[in-house]
Structure formats: structure tokens, C-alpha cells
Tab-separated table of C-alpha atoms in Angstrom:
chain	number	residue	atom	x	y	z
A	16	UNK	CA	-0.011	-9.653	2.018
A	17	UNK	CA	-0.763	-8.380	5.604
A	18	UNK	CA	-1.438	-10.554	8.291
A	19	UNK	CA	-5.092	-9.349	9.000
A	20	UNK	CA	-5.936	-9.825	5.439
A	21	UNK	CA	-4.358	-13.218	5.378
A	22	UNK	CA	-6.301	-13.875	8.268
A	23	UNK	CA	-9.601	-12.768	6.727
A	24	UNK	CA	-9.295	-14.464	3.401
A	25	UNK	CA	-8.493	-17.773	5.350
A	26	UNK	CA	-11.480	-17.550	7.694
A	27	UNK	CA	-13.800	-16.568	5.090
A	28	UNK	CA	-13.123	-20.087	3.693
A	29	UNK	CA	-12.905	-21.739	6.920
A	30	UNK	CA	-16.227	-21.036	8.212
A	31	UNK	CA	-18.364	-21.377	5.000
A	32	UNK	CA	-16.455	-24.736	4.080
A	33	UNK	CA	-18.726	-27.719	4.008
A	34	UNK	CA	-22.342	-27.115	3.529
A	35	UNK	CA	-21.773	-24.470	0.886
A	36	UNK	CA	-23.546	-24.725	-2.286
A	37	UNK	CA	-23.228	-22.854	-5.316
A	38	UNK	CA	-25.788	-19.901	-5.667
A	39	UNK	CA	-28.221	-20.121	-8.525
A	40	UNK	CA	-27.047	-16.862	-9.755
A	41	UNK	CA	-23.449	-18.028	-10.619
A	42	UNK	CA	-22.813	-17.559	-14.420
A	43	UNK	CA	-22.512	-21.178	-15.977
A	44	UNK	CA	-19.511	-20.359	-18.518
A	45	UNK	CA	-18.559	-16.906	-17.292
A	46	UNK	CA	-15.134	-16.060	-17.965
A	47	UNK	CA	-12.812	-14.772	-15.362
A	48	UNK	CA	-13.642	-10.830	-15.178
A	49	UNK	CA	-11.972	-8.051	-16.298
A	50	UNK	CA	-11.532	-5.064	-13.292
A	51	UNK	CA	-13.953	-3.052	-15.442
A	52	UNK	CA	-16.633	-5.646	-15.722
A	53	UNK	CA	-16.095	-6.147	-12.176
A	54	UNK	CA	-16.696	-2.892	-11.132
A	55	UNK	CA	-20.256	-2.680	-13.000
A	56	UNK	CA	-21.441	-5.361	-10.409
A	57	UNK	CA	-19.730	-3.903	-7.178
A	58	UNK	CA	-16.791	-1.490	-6.928
A	59	UNK	CA	-15.220	-1.404	-3.440
A	60	UNK	CA	-13.611	1.814	-4.143
A	61	UNK	CA	-17.090	3.384	-3.880
A	62	UNK	CA	-18.502	1.536	-1.227
A	63	UNK	CA	-19.958	3.408	1.984
A	64	UNK	CA	-17.860	3.607	4.947
A	65	UNK	CA	-18.984	3.616	8.626
A	66	UNK	CA	-19.749	6.538	10.326
A	67	UNK	CA	-16.031	8.052	11.908
A	68	UNK	CA	-13.916	6.110	9.641
A	69	UNK	CA	-10.377	6.729	9.345
A	70	UNK	CA	-8.732	7.282	5.988
A	71	UNK	CA	-8.859	3.636	4.246
A	72	UNK	CA	-5.536	1.728	4.106
A	73	UNK	CA	-6.799	0.187	0.539
A	74	UNK	CA	-9.966	1.696	-1.363
A	75	UNK	CA	-9.918	0.114	-4.777
A	76	UNK	CA	-12.433	-2.142	-6.607
A	77	UNK	CA	-10.852	-5.121	-5.501
A	78	UNK	CA	-11.001	-4.258	-1.780
A	79	UNK	CA	-11.414	-2.009	0.877
A	80	UNK	CA	-9.903	-1.761	4.554
A	81	UNK	CA	-10.238	0.684	7.273
A	82	UNK	CA	-10.731	1.596	10.609
A	83	UNK	CA	-13.751	3.004	12.412
A	84	UNK	CA	-15.177	3.752	15.831
A	85	UNK	CA	-17.778	1.273	16.797
A	86	UNK	CA	-17.790	-2.402	17.888
A	87	UNK	CA	-18.000	-5.354	15.756
A	88	UNK	CA	-21.579	-6.416	15.312
A	89	UNK	CA	-22.949	-3.081	14.528
A	90	UNK	CA	-20.285	-2.676	12.318
A	91	UNK	CA	-20.882	-5.915	10.394
A	92	UNK	CA	-24.317	-5.260	10.732
A	93	UNK	CA	-23.622	-2.171	8.449
A	94	UNK	CA	-22.090	-3.748	5.929
A	95	UNK	CA	-24.729	-6.527	5.893
A	96	UNK	CA	-27.258	-4.251	5.270
A	97	UNK	CA	-25.392	-2.224	2.462
A	98	UNK	CA	-25.310	-5.618	0.347
A	99	UNK	CA	-28.936	-7.266	1.078
A	100	UNK	CA	-29.840	-3.625	-0.011
A	101	UNK	CA	-28.261	-3.902	-3.220
A	102	UNK	CA	-29.865	-7.546	-3.596
A	103	UNK	CA	-26.553	-9.806	-2.799
A	104	UNK	CA	-27.070	-13.014	-1.238
A	105	UNK	CA	-25.334	-13.836	2.017
A	106	UNK	CA	-24.201	-17.227	1.675
A	107	UNK	CA	-24.583	-19.873	4.671
A	108	UNK	CA	-22.526	-20.104	8.111
A	109	UNK	CA	-21.536	-16.555	8.455
A	110	UNK	CA	-20.038	-16.167	11.927
A	111	UNK	CA	-20.942	-13.042	14.158
A	112	UNK	CA	-19.589	-12.679	17.667
A	113	UNK	CA	-18.439	-9.598	19.980
A	114	UNK	CA	-14.897	-10.411	18.854
A	115	UNK	CA	-14.926	-11.263	15.340
A	116	UNK	CA	-17.520	-11.136	12.441
A	117	UNK	CA	-17.571	-12.818	8.982
A	118	UNK	CA	-19.586	-13.325	6.099
A	119	UNK	CA	-19.429	-13.731	2.258
A	120	UNK	CA	-21.993	-12.001	-0.130
A	121	UNK	CA	-22.762	-13.357	-3.856
A	122	UNK	CA	-24.616	-11.658	-6.826
A	123	UNK	CA	-23.761	-12.352	-10.597
A	124	UNK	CA	-21.279	-15.146	-9.814
A	125	UNK	CA	-18.861	-12.793	-7.904
A	126	UNK	CA	-17.949	-13.404	-4.239
A	127	UNK	CA	-17.004	-10.677	-1.716
A	128	UNK	CA	-15.750	-11.707	1.843
A	129	UNK	CA	-16.263	-9.204	4.708
A	130	UNK	CA	-14.601	-9.361	8.054
A	131	UNK	CA	-14.844	-7.292	11.123
A	132	UNK	CA	-12.409	-7.673	14.190
A	133	UNK	CA	-11.512	-5.262	17.160
A	134	UNK	CA	-9.048	-2.552	16.043
A	135	UNK	CA	-5.588	-1.655	17.418
A	136	UNK	CA	-7.035	1.010	19.861
A	137	UNK	CA	-9.990	0.645	22.109
A	138	UNK	CA	-13.587	1.350	20.916
A	139	UNK	CA	-12.234	0.913	17.232
A	140	UNK	CA	-12.867	-1.661	14.573
A	141	UNK	CA	-10.810	-2.890	11.414
A	142	UNK	CA	-13.203	-4.050	8.377
A	143	UNK	CA	-11.677	-5.697	5.634
A	144	UNK	CA	-13.536	-6.442	2.345
A	145	UNK	CA	-12.166	-8.441	-0.416
A	146	UNK	CA	-13.570	-9.133	-4.139
A	147	UNK	CA	-12.899	-12.884	-4.781
A	148	UNK	CA	-14.091	-12.247	-8.438
A	149	UNK	CA	-16.142	-14.636	-10.443
A	150	UNK	CA	-14.237	-17.666	-10.643
A	151	UNK	CA	-15.915	-20.914	-9.880
A	152	UNK	CA	-13.391	-23.211	-8.141
A	153	UNK	CA	-15.440	-26.252	-9.055
A	154	UNK	CA	-14.899	-25.699	-13.162
A	155	UNK	CA	-10.951	-25.572	-12.529
A	156	UNK	CA	-9.441	-28.786	-13.937
A	157	UNK	CA	-7.279	-30.467	-11.090
A	158	UNK	CA	-5.383	-34.099	-11.165
A	159	UNK	CA	-7.729	-37.024	-11.549
A	160	UNK	CA	-6.736	-38.688	-8.590
A	161	UNK	CA	-7.414	-35.489	-6.531
A	162	UNK	CA	-10.183	-35.859	-3.806
A	163	UNK	CA	-12.316	-33.223	-2.454
A	164	UNK	CA	-11.066	-32.162	1.125
A	165	UNK	CA	-13.371	-29.216	1.613
A	166	UNK	CA	-14.932	-26.499	-0.548
A	167	UNK	CA	-16.164	-23.030	0.019
A	168	UNK	CA	-17.172	-19.736	-1.908
A	169	UNK	CA	-13.548	-18.382	-1.910
A	170	UNK	CA	-11.641	-21.468	-1.814
A	171	UNK	CA	-11.244	-25.308	-2.329
A	172	UNK	CA	-9.169	-27.859	-1.088
A	173	UNK	CA	-8.131	-31.057	-2.807
A	174	UNK	CA	-5.625	-33.811	-1.669
A	175	UNK	CA	-3.691	-36.472	-3.586
A	176	UNK	CA	-1.209	-39.561	-3.243
A	177	UNK	CA	0.773	-37.929	-5.938
A	178	UNK	CA	4.050	-36.055	-4.752
A	179	UNK	CA	4.066	-32.107	-4.622
A	180	UNK	CA	6.532	-31.534	-7.267
A	181	UNK	CA	4.434	-33.418	-9.758
A	182	UNK	CA	1.181	-32.518	-8.501
A	183	UNK	CA	2.390	-28.715	-8.989
A	184	UNK	CA	3.499	-29.610	-12.738
A	185	UNK	CA	-0.105	-31.270	-13.494
A	186	UNK	CA	-1.711	-28.314	-11.851
A	187	UNK	CA	0.081	-25.933	-13.869
A	188	UNK	CA	-0.336	-27.729	-17.222
A	189	UNK	CA	-4.235	-28.141	-16.632
A	190	UNK	CA	-4.465	-24.433	-15.783
A	191	UNK	CA	-2.578	-23.584	-18.584
A	192	UNK	CA	-4.938	-25.323	-20.913
A	193	UNK	CA	-7.625	-23.390	-19.381
A	194	UNK	CA	-6.254	-20.267	-20.218
A	195	UNK	CA	-4.576	-19.309	-17.131
A	196	UNK	CA	-1.042	-17.688	-17.179
A	197	UNK	CA	1.662	-17.902	-14.522
A	198	UNK	CA	1.923	-15.136	-12.521
A	199	UNK	CA	4.769	-15.633	-9.696
A	200	UNK	CA	5.838	-17.841	-7.209
A	201	UNK	CA	7.124	-18.027	-3.675
A	202	UNK	CA	7.976	-21.567	-2.355
A	203	UNK	CA	5.204	-24.189	-2.744
A	204	UNK	CA	2.678	-21.021	-3.661
A	205	UNK	CA	1.826	-20.451	-6.991
A	206	UNK	CA	0.057	-17.810	-8.993
A	207	UNK	CA	-1.712	-17.614	-12.049
A	208	UNK	CA	-3.774	-14.877	-13.728
A	209	UNK	CA	-6.479	-14.645	-16.657
A	210	UNK	CA	-7.958	-10.939	-17.033
A	211	UNK	CA	-7.861	-9.384	-13.666
A	212	UNK	CA	-8.312	-12.480	-11.633
A	213	UNK	CA	-5.444	-13.910	-9.803
A	214	UNK	CA	-5.590	-17.380	-8.590
A	215	UNK	CA	-3.435	-18.938	-6.262
A	216	UNK	CA	-2.623	-22.455	-5.729
A	217	UNK	CA	-0.844	-23.564	-2.590
A	218	UNK	CA	0.712	-27.157	-3.002
A	219	UNK	CA	2.556	-28.910	-0.523
A	220	UNK	CA	2.433	-31.932	1.461
A	221	UNK	CA	0.309	-32.014	4.730
A	222	UNK	CA	1.369	-33.974	7.768
A	223	UNK	CA	-2.376	-33.846	9.144
A	224	UNK	CA	-3.352	-36.014	5.898
A	225	UNK	CA	-0.632	-38.813	6.491
A	226	UNK	CA	1.819	-36.934	4.203
A	227	UNK	CA	-0.385	-36.672	0.993
A	228	UNK	CA	-0.247	-33.630	-0.942
A	229	UNK	CA	-2.869	-30.833	-0.435
A	230	UNK	CA	-4.083	-28.303	-2.987
A	231	UNK	CA	-5.551	-25.356	-2.021
A	232	UNK	CA	-6.937	-23.129	-4.545
A	233	UNK	CA	-8.325	-19.536	-3.953
A	234	UNK	CA	-9.052	-16.444	-6.104
A	235	UNK	CA	-9.407	-12.852	-5.712
A	236	UNK	CA	-9.818	-10.094	-8.067
A	237	UNK	CA	-6.970	-7.604	-8.793
A	238	UNK	CA	-8.152	-4.008	-9.367
A	239	UNK	CA	-5.596	-3.552	-12.510
A	240	UNK	CA	-5.170	-5.792	-14.995
A	241	UNK	CA	-1.113	-5.962	-15.346
A	242	UNK	CA	0.149	-8.417	-17.931
A	243	UNK	CA	3.861	-10.084	-17.750
A	244	UNK	CA	5.489	-11.670	-20.546
A	245	UNK	CA	5.934	-15.253	-20.228
A	246	UNK	CA	9.776	-15.224	-19.448
A	247	UNK	CA	8.985	-12.740	-16.342
A	248	UNK	CA	11.222	-14.312	-13.199
A	249	UNK	CA	10.847	-12.956	-9.690
A	250	UNK	CA	7.300	-11.734	-10.428
A	251	UNK	CA	5.185	-10.074	-7.687
A	252	UNK	CA	1.951	-7.820	-8.121
A	253	UNK	CA	0.691	-6.060	-5.298
A	254	UNK	CA	-3.048	-4.304	-5.006
A	255	UNK	CA	-1.712	-1.273	-2.867
A	256	UNK	CA	-0.307	0.117	-4.597
A	257	UNK	CA	-1.487	-1.209	-7.909
A	258	UNK	CA	1.876	-2.181	-9.611
A	259	UNK	CA	3.584	-5.563	-10.951
A	260	UNK	CA	7.534	-5.920	-10.674
A	261	UNK	CA	9.311	-8.861	-12.266
A	262	UNK	CA	12.904	-9.474	-13.935
A	263	UNK	CA	13.262	-10.251	-17.810
A	264	UNK	CA	16.338	-12.277	-19.483
A	265	UNK	CA	14.957	-9.911	-22.250
A	266	UNK	CA	16.816	-6.400	-23.129
A	267	UNK	CA	14.588	-3.498	-22.562
A	268	UNK	CA	13.458	-3.268	-26.392
A	269	UNK	CA	11.650	-6.565	-26.504
A	270	UNK	CA	10.202	-5.807	-23.293
A	271	UNK	CA	8.786	-2.396	-24.330
A	272	UNK	CA	7.469	-4.180	-27.895
A	273	UNK	CA	5.971	-6.822	-25.600
A	274	UNK	CA	4.251	-4.052	-23.832
A	275	UNK	CA	3.375	-1.885	-26.770
A	276	UNK	CA	1.752	-4.979	-28.513
A	277	UNK	CA	-0.316	-6.334	-25.460
A	278	UNK	CA	-1.398	-3.134	-23.998
A	279	UNK	CA	-2.841	-1.885	-27.388
A	280	UNK	CA	-5.422	-4.567	-27.689
A	281	UNK	CA	-6.801	-3.026	-24.336
A	282	UNK	CA	-6.648	0.215	-25.476
A	283	UNK	CA	-3.410	1.669	-24.126
A	284	UNK	CA	-1.267	3.712	-26.182
A	285	UNK	CA	2.256	4.805	-25.524
A	286	UNK	CA	2.470	8.427	-25.064
A	287	UNK	CA	6.167	8.790	-26.737
A	288	UNK	CA	7.908	6.690	-29.258
A	289	UNK	CA	10.815	5.918	-27.115
A	290	UNK	CA	11.384	5.773	-23.557
A	291	UNK	CA	12.625	8.607	-21.445
A	292	UNK	CA	15.649	8.524	-19.590
A	293	UNK	CA	15.065	9.816	-15.978
A	294	UNK	CA	18.450	9.145	-13.759
A	295	UNK	CA	19.558	5.586	-14.460
A	296	UNK	CA	15.927	4.059	-15.326
A	297	UNK	CA	14.042	4.066	-19.236
A	298	UNK	CA	10.570	5.201	-18.536
A	299	UNK	CA	7.444	4.674	-20.826
A	300	UNK	CA	4.003	6.101	-20.124
A	301	UNK	CA	0.696	4.558	-21.635
A	302	UNK	CA	-2.951	6.152	-21.254
A	303	UNK	CA	-6.287	4.493	-22.246
A	304	UNK	CA	-9.195	6.271	-23.146
A	305	UNK	CA	-10.270	6.427	-19.598
A	306	UNK	CA	-6.989	8.812	-18.986
A	307	UNK	CA	-6.004	5.879	-16.583
A	308	UNK	CA	-2.078	5.871	-16.169
A	309	UNK	CA	0.394	2.980	-16.627
A	310	UNK	CA	4.315	3.649	-16.058
A	311	UNK	CA	6.950	1.003	-17.471
A	312	UNK	CA	10.066	1.746	-15.561
A	313	UNK	CA	12.849	-0.241	-16.374
A	314	UNK	CA	16.494	-0.634	-15.698
A	315	UNK	CA	19.811	-2.979	-15.973
A	316	UNK	CA	20.666	-5.446	-12.919
A	317	UNK	CA	23.348	-8.099	-13.445
A	318	UNK	CA	22.398	-8.687	-17.128
A	319	UNK	CA	18.772	-8.767	-16.810
A	320	UNK	CA	16.147	-5.906	-17.162
A	321	UNK	CA	14.167	-5.114	-14.231
A	322	UNK	CA	10.395	-4.105	-14.497
A	323	UNK	CA	8.341	-1.961	-12.589
A	324	UNK	CA	4.837	-1.667	-13.947
A	325	UNK	CA	2.391	1.044	-11.981
A	326	UNK	CA	-1.041	1.792	-12.662
A	327	UNK	CA	-2.965	4.848	-11.524
A	328	UNK	CA	-6.732	5.348	-12.360
A	329	UNK	CA	-7.869	8.666	-13.915
A	330	UNK	CA	-9.072	9.555	-10.459
A	331	UNK	CA	-5.675	8.579	-8.696
A	332	UNK	CA	-3.779	10.990	-11.319
A	333	UNK	CA	-6.194	13.739	-11.198
A	334	UNK	CA	-5.896	13.862	-7.283
A	335	UNK	CA	-2.026	13.708	-7.332
A	336	UNK	CA	-2.085	16.767	-9.979
A	337	UNK	CA	-4.403	18.446	-7.770
A	338	UNK	CA	-2.136	17.990	-4.661
A	339	UNK	CA	0.846	19.107	-6.423
A	340	UNK	CA	-0.657	21.973	-8.042
A	341	UNK	CA	-1.883	23.150	-4.424
A	342	UNK	CA	1.829	22.668	-3.228
A	343	UNK	CA	3.251	25.045	-6.027
A	344	UNK	CA	0.635	27.391	-5.286
A	345	UNK	CA	1.225	27.254	-1.385
A	346	UNK	CA	5.325	27.821	-2.073
A	347	UNK	CA	4.360	30.495	-4.868
A	348	UNK	CA	2.271	32.201	-1.796
A	349	UNK	CA	5.063	31.822	0.712
A	350	UNK	CA	7.661	33.050	-1.774
A	351	UNK	CA	5.682	36.117	-1.987
A	352	UNK	CA	4.930	36.930	1.539
A	353	UNK	CA	7.824	38.388	3.853
A	354	UNK	CA	9.856	36.272	5.240
A	355	UNK	CA	9.290	35.927	9.318
A	356	UNK	CA	12.502	37.178	11.050
A	357	UNK	CA	13.454	35.829	14.601
A	358	UNK	CA	15.666	38.214	16.460
A	359	UNK	CA	18.092	36.406	18.865
A	360	UNK	CA	19.429	37.834	21.834
A	361	UNK	CA	23.460	37.077	21.573
A	362	UNK	CA	24.752	36.670	25.215
A	363	UNK	CA	26.816	39.038	26.605
A	364	UNK	CA	30.541	37.949	26.356
A	365	UNK	CA	29.754	35.963	23.048
A	366	UNK	CA	32.851	36.319	20.520
A	367	UNK	CA	33.392	35.203	17.074
A	368	UNK	CA	29.564	35.969	16.165
A	369	UNK	CA	28.458	34.916	12.758
A	370	UNK	CA	25.151	35.742	11.714
A	371	UNK	CA	23.770	34.392	8.176
A	372	UNK	CA	19.708	34.259	7.167
A	373	UNK	CA	19.256	30.938	8.660
A	374	UNK	CA	22.100	30.385	11.091
A	375	UNK	CA	23.755	32.088	13.820
A	376	UNK	CA	27.175	30.960	15.687
A	377	UNK	CA	28.919	32.362	18.368
A	378	UNK	CA	31.618	31.587	21.060
A	379	UNK	CA	31.313	31.840	24.924
A	380	UNK	CA	34.006	31.474	28.081
A	381	UNK	CA	34.312	27.945	28.963
A	382	UNK	CA	31.350	26.631	31.307
A	383	UNK	CA	28.999	29.621	30.423
A	384	UNK	CA	27.236	27.727	27.588
A	385	UNK	CA	24.586	25.953	29.341
A	386	UNK	CA	23.338	29.234	31.165
A	387	UNK	CA	23.193	31.264	27.579
A	388	UNK	CA	21.226	28.092	26.301
A	389	UNK	CA	18.669	28.654	29.055
A	390	UNK	CA	18.056	31.827	28.271
A	391	UNK	CA	17.497	31.364	24.677
A	392	UNK	CA	14.788	28.360	26.055
A	393	UNK	CA	13.083	31.199	28.017
A	394	UNK	CA	12.871	33.889	24.959
A	395	UNK	CA	11.663	31.202	22.337
A	396	UNK	CA	9.118	29.814	24.877
A	397	UNK	CA	7.923	33.559	25.481
A	398	UNK	CA	7.794	33.807	21.841
A	399	UNK	CA	5.338	30.757	20.987
A	400	UNK	CA	8.037	28.077	19.970
A	401	UNK	CA	7.468	24.367	21.143
A	402	UNK	CA	10.586	22.183	22.251
A	403	UNK	CA	11.157	19.056	20.514
A	404	UNK	CA	13.273	15.998	21.943
A	405	UNK	CA	15.427	18.468	24.053
A	406	UNK	CA	18.776	16.970	25.064
A	407	UNK	CA	20.548	19.283	27.840
A	408	UNK	CA	23.630	18.486	29.416
A	409	UNK	CA	26.604	20.760	31.153
A	410	UNK	CA	29.263	19.588	28.425
A	411	UNK	CA	26.569	19.378	25.267
A	412	UNK	CA	22.974	19.418	24.059
A	413	UNK	CA	20.764	20.114	21.374
A	414	UNK	CA	17.302	21.450	21.124
A	415	UNK	CA	14.749	21.567	18.480
A	416	UNK	CA	12.115	24.182	18.350
A	417	UNK	CA	8.912	24.360	16.395
A	418	UNK	CA	6.369	27.153	15.306
A	419	UNK	CA	4.026	26.250	12.467
A	420	UNK	CA	5.787	24.880	9.671
A	421	UNK	CA	8.868	26.414	10.744
A	422	UNK	CA	11.500	24.968	12.999
A	423	UNK	CA	14.751	26.228	14.911
A	424	UNK	CA	17.836	23.668	16.084
A	425	UNK	CA	19.940	24.871	19.005
A	426	UNK	CA	23.204	22.853	19.654
A	427	UNK	CA	26.348	23.750	21.977
A	428	UNK	CA	29.291	22.050	22.919
A	429	UNK	CA	31.169	23.219	26.399
A	430	UNK	CA	34.077	20.662	27.122
A	431	UNK	CA	35.185	22.769	29.874
A	432	UNK	CA	38.697	23.582	28.646
A	433	UNK	CA	38.346	25.389	25.782
A	434	UNK	CA	35.701	28.236	24.572
A	435	UNK	CA	32.175	26.964	24.013
A	436	UNK	CA	30.579	26.907	20.748
A	437	UNK	CA	26.643	27.675	20.611
A	438	UNK	CA	25.122	27.209	17.299
A	439	UNK	CA	21.459	27.977	15.872
A	440	UNK	CA	19.900	26.942	12.442
A	441	UNK	CA	16.346	27.822	11.205
A	442	UNK	CA	14.276	26.351	8.303
A	443	UNK	CA	11.331	28.488	6.880
A	444	UNK	CA	12.168	31.775	8.729
A	445	UNK	CA	15.069	34.349	8.820
A	446	UNK	CA	17.536	34.866	11.855
A	447	UNK	CA	18.657	38.359	13.149
A	448	UNK	CA	20.373	39.602	15.936
A	449	UNK	CA	18.173	41.514	18.713
A	450	UNK	CA	19.079	44.932	19.278
A	451	UNK	CA	21.257	45.408	22.419
A	452	UNK	CA	19.489	47.036	25.330
A	453	UNK	CA	20.665	50.402	26.307
């Protein structure tokens, strides 16, 4: 998880910890939401951007992050207005300064944290919005002896006398009983999933609490509901891109059977009866009525099945198809156009001249290469070529040239005791020998 995102989640909980109370709009017995249910309340993939915003780093139903021109206070006020206009309630204890702004908004049981901080460049800000979903952390079962440390809208901390390992096992059993499924582990961080909600439980000894064990619970919405079989090992989920990876001791046939059975319940269907072999990977494609796409990719590693499940929305698939179509049309148009030709003046005294469409090579007397290269540099500059990272020495050198999409590469070697060698290679153009002046 990016550092700024981790900081945003932490601060969202800390600045709203002790005096926050559950809003009246929270559905008392709401089940953890699906991405589709969350999108009906708010789709961050369609949330308005600040004027002058750059291309978002993340723009999905569950999260939005981007850089834009502006100052922190004005940028946060823009977000606040968008939420209040949509009848979202701003929860108490927001924090707004010239250097950082943070707030949490709630509607129909869903919570969204918003943070704004100075960007990497002067006059820029970074905006991060996280949908924490509709999980009521107070309704999660926890060990009987665990005492509240603090609670906020998107995080809750408890402390217990029990050892971390025993606490982790107790928390796991309680959450499984509430319908949560294990969804990966990294050290003392445990993740659980239910529908499109991901719950994290950080369980560790806290020196600041006299060595007692602290349970830190937080929830976030996932942009895609990507199920995993119970035996999944080394499981990792990412929201950008939306994908799930893990290892399974089960053979590919059983992994495929699990996904066909599980995904069918949500309207997904495999597009082929059997997996398609591409390189060393076996691939199965699933589509749903909304035209979203799931790609199940598998191969064998150390006797286990390594799995990568990738999700693309219908809009993302359509955008990719459009880019591919435009690229094909561009290449077809270039193919139909006559090739651009560049006439290269071969220096007087050159020997062993070899000329191909995209390469020219020749030799010169020892000590003559650099002067010849300087003449070629002047010719290319006059013709509108821009140099790229030139390295020019008496004994050797290389220079790149660029003009539009075309590139030229000029290299030479002139050690001083054998004939010098000069070569030109081109991409996107054809080379030819310039007519000799009479």
C-alpha cells in the first residue's frame, strides 16, 4: 500500500477517535456491501475532480487519488461541498490546516475518508479518498477480555492481556463465525473478506501498553469482489490494478472448478469450456451480464498452482479495446504511407561502405571519425533532428537523435591504430546515401 495512502487511513482514524459516535443513518444490521451496492450510494470512479487535475493514480468505486493545482484548504473545501451537496454527513473532529486536511463523511452506513496534503511540486496538492464501506466495527465480535482503547468511524483499537498468537486465533474464530473469510496475512497483519469488504486486524504486542496485546481493526471497500479458495496461500489483493494472487496446493483443474462454481453464483460464466494455453500459462476468461471481465491465469511453481485473478470493468475493457483499435489503425496508416527517407552524406575517404534501409556502416582512416561525426551532427541538426544524451570522445562515442516518432543512433570507434568504424541505425525511417556533389 502506498505510504500516502497508509498515512491517510491512519489519520482518518486518529483525528476522529474518542468523541465520534455512530451516525443515525447507520443501518443496524447491514451486511458487508458488495461493490455494486456501494456504487449505488457513491462511486468514487465518477466523483468530480478539481480543476487542473492530473490523470488520477486511482479512480475506482472504492478509491480516488490524484494530484491537482491548488492549495490544501481550497481543495478540501471543494471535496466537502461535493459531499454535503449529496446529503453526506461530515463526522466530528475533522482537521484542516494549510499543510494537511482530513475529514470523514457518512451516508447510509458508508464512510468515506478524505485527505488533502501538499503535492510533490509547488502549487500542487495530493487528494486521496477512501471508501471504508458499511462495516460497523462495533458489531464485530472480539475476545471477551478485550477492552476498548479508542474507536473512530474507520478504525477501532482494543487491548487485552492475552498473548498475540492466542488473541489472533480467537479473533479469527470469532470473525469466521460472523461470515468473514481469511484473505491473507503478512506478519501480525491479518485480512478477512466478506462480499466486497476487506477487514484488517493488526494484532501485536504494544510496548506503550505495558506489553499488552493491541487489536487494531479497520475496513475498506474493494473495487472488485475477488473470491479465493480456503487453501489459498501467500494471498495478496490490490485495488490498483484490481487483482488477486495466491498459491494453491490444489491442481489447476480444482482451482478452475472452484471459480466456475463460485463465480456462477454471481452471474459470471466462463467463455470457454477448457483453459487456453498461452505460453506457459493456462487462462480462463469469465464475463458477467454487465460485460465486466475476469481473467484467471495459472501456472505451476514448485508443485503448487500459482494463481492470478485480474478484474476489469466493462468501461476498462472498452477503453483498452479502443486503444488497441486506434493503435492498429495508426500502424495501418503508417504502412500505407511512403517511408520517410533520410539522405546521409558519406565522408570522403570512407571505405567498406554498407547501406541497408535502416543501417549504414563505413570505415575511415584512423583519427578521422570524430571530425566526420561532427559533420553528420550539423547535417542532422539542420534537418530538424534533436540530440539525445550525446557521448562524444576522440576514441569512441554515441549519439541518439529524435524527430517525431523516428529515431537515429550514431556510434563510432576510433582507437588510433586501426581504421575507425562508424555506424548509423534508424527506426521509423529509411536511410540512403546522399548524392555526391560534383
